[in-house]
């Protein structure tokens, strides 16, 4: 059975294939004769379309199993009024239709039409076939004559040309149209010509009856429409970003004539950086009522709005929604924000339970809802807010906004900074005619205020008619509250910069003007304000001193400002400001009158130093003011061009003091008045005290660049000096007065000071070469430049001194020229001196410099000094014709001497307490003594005990001194060596040696700090065979000639070693002189160091035996010890052993008062007695007068066995009195005789 069925199937298939082959073959054979079918086809198509059809020509093709007929020149409709003319169409033959009887044998396809839909000026649309055919009029055709049947459209180009929108071009690949008398169905796909991927699918079913449309049911599907395609570019403004955004949507439309229209839209917008936006929109229109519902719209999973419903009917409308997230709404509409100039930069908050009912004639019936945590940052000139809560309500027919809670207000156009508010309360009532503020109050940490009044709205700009009562502005920055729209820009800019702080303020503001009215158009009634303030700080101009306004009032009237400040500080100066005026805030010029009855000069100087006037800072920074003064000045500050500010005023100085520390100058008790303006001080005379002297100062100043102050006065230099110690020193060495000119010039970054005088009228009692007589003219000029802490000095004195000095970063550089131009400035800090002097008393200059109140020299830098000296003196010693060089390197001074009087080097550690050795190594040193030869009748006075050095020996360096050839006057001291080392208490001198041809010195000592101060000790021995030459070289004429002398000294004295003198010595002196002669000498000579007067001895003993003592007293030896303490030298038995006599000395010598109190015992020599021819005299301790015995007894005596004398009185005229004499008569008997028993006549 199955096999028979399979066989039948194969048999049937074969018959079909054979049949088809026969049909195809016959068809292809008949294809050239297709036009013969034209009448039949016209009848068939007329029956199919329901309208007459005419064909110009038919062509046939049989490419496959079914034929394809091409119809050219097809006309549909009546010949006189065709409905359409088609250039070309195709007719596909369906062979299966042959078996269907009445089935559709042909499919009519229209290919390649170019259709244009155009909107005319009246808004009506017309259809035109641009290519592929044309449309004709069909007016008057009955409804049943409208095109019916099936029609297939392919490759149709559609161009839509609206009147006000850019044209768009679409491509219809294929669409199927089925139409009957009651229903039309359309199925197709269409896409933009330039974007084949953006396909719009459509399904439409329309019911119509008797030519009238009764109902439409349609579906439109957008699987992915690229909104950034070129098709939409003409419709989308450039500000709208549609890049990479795809729209997916399903739209269902249902409309009927009876029930109205309904719409359901599901959409999703994807692409860009944001998440997809999706939602469902339902719309319905029944009669004249329209309802829209948006149940929910989301961004991603976050809802934007929920429960939104909108309805309107005729002139009435209602809106309600459950919730709206403003932040998400802001993000949703961001792509179109460029179309909205008022679009806020930031919008956040939650809107809940909103309902609104109104008539479209602007009548409200209900308003409800609330907004929580509103954040609004607008882009326009309106304020923004953050964190505000609003309740929506209705009062009558006005919307009521009731703000509450803390909030932040941002209003860049009016307020410089955001304002934090703790609370907002009150109401805003909105109506078409305006906005009413009813008890609208704000409160924050630093401010509380309330506003009441109206903002009237109308066809023109709003009119402001309200007042603001500012109850308080507490301590803080008031600038956020400055009304930018009220204060003109230039004045506002100044207030923004200057008004930095207010402790407290309150006041009222009244507005009665149109919004946006320019300040230049203000009338006094447009804007008024009265403000009381306290504790304000104003930085009223860059680089000017800060003003502190303790209390005051300010009043705005239109575009003018008036005020007063009874108590204020400008910088450090206390003052009051009686009048403050800005006549026109649009061209602001601040004028105020500042006064002070008892101003502090120190504070005022500091304030003036801070003023931005060229030179004032340098002038007042370098001077020091104190005392009291009064002033009154009017200051004008043109705020548009502050460089043209000016002031006029008067200052009265009352007992002020001024100092110039850089020069050590000070004036006190300043009195007088001066008038001034910005450019100058009118020349005037002031009274001042300089030192103890009252003087008149000629004062003048010019403040135009460069600023200069000139002062002139006749005075003593010490009068100007602020340092009392230095002033006393100058007063001791300078006498008289002279006229001085002091000029102070402001230079770039500093102050230049010029001090000039010819010095006529003053004398200098100074060491050479600076000694000056009062009538002499020595032109003097000093130029000092001060820049911050740096100093530059240029000084000249007559033709003898040129000096320059620079202090930079604390380091000094100095160059000095003496009787020659000063040398050039060295590359590194230090001192360079070059010059030549006939006479330099270095010791006197060192003593003078030591007396100066100078700082510690440890910071002295490098020094290089080279002087050519005719004579170099130190104390009473001098060196002739020497080249002196001093170079200070790191840690030491290197001195060099080159000349006939000295040659060699010395290294002096710096500082001295550094522990390094002070080394002196000289090949030769020849010293002269500058002390004049002593008068034989005078004794040289030495310093008393209180005049010694107080310098501490602690810290003095070790000493190594070696002089190969030391000469003192004509005395050859030979080779000299001194060695010492430092100890905790001072200096230990372990060796003092001198070895020459005529003397030898060995010793040791110390210089240490004791409980009572520094003292020196020495123990040593001096041996010489040239005693006379030695003592003469030391300044003593002792009149002794000796073959050998030795002195041993052991003692101490206060002060330094060079303070040695017998008057200060506390110790013992042992003397031993041998084989000598005490010659007859003139009075005053022969004083042995003030201890005894040697030369009077032979003169008192010679009497009439000139043959014995004519050449003086020969002696074998002189020896003894002196104990010296407290300026008194005492001895028990100084022995002069001579052949003629033996003389013993005992007693005391006052070395300070220079008086003798001694006894002499004279015994005869080998001869047994002293002859008594003519008398007896004695004077063993330096008496200048003696006693001559004219007669001794009535009877002849053999001689004197012993005589005792008392020596008293001053050294210059000692009294020698005989105390007693032991005599021997001719029988050899001895008797004691008193002076009254002797006949001295």
mmCIF file with all atom_site columns, C-alpha atoms in Angstrom, residues 887-951:
data_model
loop_
_atom_site.group_PDB
_atom_site.id
_atom_site.type_symbol
_atom_site.label_atom_id
_atom_site.label_alt_id
_atom_site.label_comp_id
_atom_site.label_asym_id
_atom_site.label_entity_id
_atom_site.label_seq_id
_atom_site.pdbx_PDB_ins_code
_atom_site.Cartn_x
_atom_site.Cartn_y
_atom_site.Cartn_z
_atom_site.occupancy
_atom_site.B_iso_or_equiv
_atom_site.pdbx_formal_charge
_atom_site.auth_seq_id
_atom_site.auth_comp_id
_atom_site.auth_asym_id
_atom_site.auth_atom_id
_atom_site.pdbx_PDB_model_num
ATOM 1  C CA . UNK A 1 887 ? 95.766  91.543  58.568 1.00 0.00 ? 887 UNK A CA 1
ATOM 2  C CA . UNK A 1 888 ? 92.973  89.700  60.267 1.00 0.00 ? 888 UNK A CA 1
ATOM 3  C CA . UNK A 1 889 ? 92.255  86.269  58.923 1.00 0.00 ? 889 UNK A CA 1
ATOM 4  C CA . UNK A 1 890 ? 90.098  83.615  60.482 1.00 0.00 ? 890 UNK A CA 1
ATOM 5  C CA . UNK A 1 891 ? 91.010  83.400  64.147 1.00 0.00 ? 891 UNK A CA 1
ATOM 6  C CA . UNK A 1 892 ? 93.976  85.799  64.369 1.00 0.00 ? 892 UNK A CA 1
ATOM 7  C CA . UNK A 1 893 ? 95.511  89.171  63.631 1.00 0.00 ? 893 UNK A CA 1
ATOM 8  C CA . UNK A 1 894 ? 98.804  89.088  61.766 1.00 0.00 ? 894 UNK A CA 1
ATOM 9  C CA . UNK A 1 895 ? 100.907 92.194  62.412 1.00 0.00 ? 895 UNK A CA 1
ATOM 10 C CA . UNK A 1 896 ? 104.038 93.144  60.528 1.00 0.00 ? 896 UNK A CA 1
ATOM 11 C CA . UNK A 1 897 ? 106.611 95.857  61.246 1.00 0.00 ? 897 UNK A CA 1
ATOM 12 C CA . UNK A 1 898 ? 109.204 97.036  58.763 1.00 0.00 ? 898 UNK A CA 1
ATOM 13 C CA . UNK A 1 899 ? 111.508 99.954  59.446 1.00 0.00 ? 899 UNK A CA 1
ATOM 14 C CA . UNK A 1 900 ? 114.628 101.127 61.199 1.00 0.00 ? 900 UNK A CA 1
ATOM 15 C CA . UNK A 1 901 ? 112.871 101.019 64.556 1.00 0.00 ? 901 UNK A CA 1
ATOM 16 C CA . UNK A 1 902 ? 111.188 97.642  64.232 1.00 0.00 ? 902 UNK A CA 1
ATOM 17 C CA . UNK A 1 903 ? 111.125 94.621  62.032 1.00 0.00 ? 903 UNK A CA 1
ATOM 18 C CA . UNK A 1 904 ? 109.262 91.376  62.512 1.00 0.00 ? 904 UNK A CA 1
ATOM 19 C CA . UNK A 1 905 ? 105.854 89.831  62.937 1.00 0.00 ? 905 UNK A CA 1
ATOM 20 C CA . UNK A 1 906 ? 103.278 89.197  65.586 1.00 0.00 ? 906 UNK A CA 1
ATOM 21 C CA . UNK A 1 907 ? 100.276 86.869  65.699 1.00 0.00 ? 907 UNK A CA 1
ATOM 22 C CA . UNK A 1 908 ? 97.453  87.969  67.929 1.00 0.00 ? 908 UNK A CA 1
ATOM 23 C CA . UNK A 1 909 ? 94.605  85.452  68.414 1.00 0.00 ? 909 UNK A CA 1
ATOM 24 C CA . UNK A 1 910 ? 91.091  86.711  67.852 1.00 0.00 ? 910 UNK A CA 1
ATOM 25 C CA . UNK A 1 911 ? 89.297  86.525  70.074 1.00 0.00 ? 911 UNK A CA 1
ATOM 26 C CA . UNK A 1 912 ? 91.969  86.695  72.764 1.00 0.00 ? 912 UNK A CA 1
ATOM 27 C CA . UNK A 1 913 ? 90.265  84.010  74.826 1.00 0.00 ? 913 UNK A CA 1
ATOM 28 C CA . UNK A 1 914 ? 90.383  81.501  71.982 1.00 0.00 ? 914 UNK A CA 1
ATOM 29 C CA . UNK A 1 915 ? 93.226  79.593  73.699 1.00 0.00 ? 915 UNK A CA 1
ATOM 30 C CA . UNK A 1 916 ? 95.688  80.132  70.844 1.00 0.00 ? 916 UNK A CA 1
ATOM 31 C CA . UNK A 1 917 ? 99.138  81.611  71.455 1.00 0.00 ? 917 UNK A CA 1
ATOM 32 C CA . UNK A 1 918 ? 99.920  85.298  71.133 1.00 0.00 ? 918 UNK A CA 1
ATOM 33 C CA . UNK A 1 919 ? 103.289 85.138  69.388 1.00 0.00 ? 919 UNK A CA 1
ATOM 34 C CA . UNK A 1 920 ? 105.692 88.082  68.898 1.00 0.00 ? 920 UNK A CA 1
ATOM 35 C CA . UNK A 1 921 ? 108.828 87.448  66.900 1.00 0.00 ? 921 UNK A CA 1
ATOM 36 C CA . UNK A 1 922 ? 110.895 90.570  66.173 1.00 0.00 ? 922 UNK A CA 1
ATOM 37 C CA . UNK A 1 923 ? 114.347 90.829  64.723 1.00 0.00 ? 923 UNK A CA 1
ATOM 38 C CA . UNK A 1 924 ? 114.731 94.228  66.281 1.00 0.00 ? 924 UNK A CA 1
ATOM 39 C CA . UNK A 1 925 ? 112.811 96.760  68.325 1.00 0.00 ? 925 UNK A CA 1
ATOM 40 C CA . UNK A 1 926 ? 114.304 100.150 69.071 1.00 0.00 ? 926 UNK A CA 1
ATOM 41 C CA . UNK A 1 927 ? 112.232 102.212 71.454 1.00 0.00 ? 927 UNK A CA 1
ATOM 42 C CA . UNK A 1 928 ? 112.429 105.860 72.335 1.00 0.00 ? 928 UNK A CA 1
ATOM 43 C CA . UNK A 1 929 ? 111.056 107.353 75.509 1.00 0.00 ? 929 UNK A CA 1
ATOM 44 C CA . UNK A 1 930 ? 108.716 110.251 74.908 1.00 0.00 ? 930 UNK A CA 1
ATOM 45 C CA . UNK A 1 931 ? 108.566 111.386 78.539 1.00 0.00 ? 931 UNK A CA 1
ATOM 46 C CA . UNK A 1 932 ? 110.454 114.698 79.003 1.00 0.00 ? 932 UNK A CA 1
ATOM 47 C CA . UNK A 1 933 ? 113.656 114.774 81.057 1.00 0.00 ? 933 UNK A CA 1
ATOM 48 C CA . UNK A 1 934 ? 112.789 115.294 84.734 1.00 0.00 ? 934 UNK A CA 1
ATOM 49 C CA . UNK A 1 935 ? 113.532 118.571 86.382 1.00 0.00 ? 935 UNK A CA 1
ATOM 50 C CA . UNK A 1 936 ? 116.276 117.962 88.956 1.00 0.00 ? 936 UNK A CA 1
ATOM 51 C CA . UNK A 1 937 ? 114.214 119.841 91.487 1.00 0.00 ? 937 UNK A CA 1
ATOM 52 C CA . UNK A 1 938 ? 111.075 117.776 90.836 1.00 0.00 ? 938 UNK A CA 1
ATOM 53 C CA . UNK A 1 939 ? 110.199 114.167 91.459 1.00 0.00 ? 939 UNK A CA 1
ATOM 54 C CA . UNK A 1 940 ? 108.213 112.271 88.912 1.00 0.00 ? 940 UNK A CA 1
ATOM 55 C CA . UNK A 1 941 ? 104.695 111.549 90.087 1.00 0.00 ? 941 UNK A CA 1
ATOM 56 C CA . UNK A 1 942 ? 103.400 108.059 89.561 1.00 0.00 ? 942 UNK A CA 1
ATOM 57 C CA . UNK A 1 943 ? 99.783  106.876 89.408 1.00 0.00 ? 943 UNK A CA 1
ATOM 58 C CA . UNK A 1 944 ? 97.996  106.132 92.636 1.00 0.00 ? 944 UNK A CA 1
ATOM 59 C CA . UNK A 1 945 ? 96.601  102.720 93.661 1.00 0.00 ? 945 UNK A CA 1
ATOM 60 C CA . UNK A 1 946 ? 93.086  103.396 92.369 1.00 0.00 ? 946 UNK A CA 1
ATOM 61 C CA . UNK A 1 947 ? 94.152  104.021 88.786 1.00 0.00 ? 947 UNK A CA 1
ATOM 62 C CA . UNK A 1 948 ? 94.978  100.536 87.628 1.00 0.00 ? 948 UNK A CA 1
ATOM 63 C CA . UNK A 1 949 ? 93.545  98.329  84.950 1.00 0.00 ? 949 UNK A CA 1
ATOM 64 C CA . UNK A 1 950 ? 90.409  96.401  85.828 1.00 0.00 ? 950 UNK A CA 1
ATOM 65 C CA . UNK A 1 951 ? 90.640  94.066  82.851 1.00 0.00 ? 951 UNK A CA 1
#
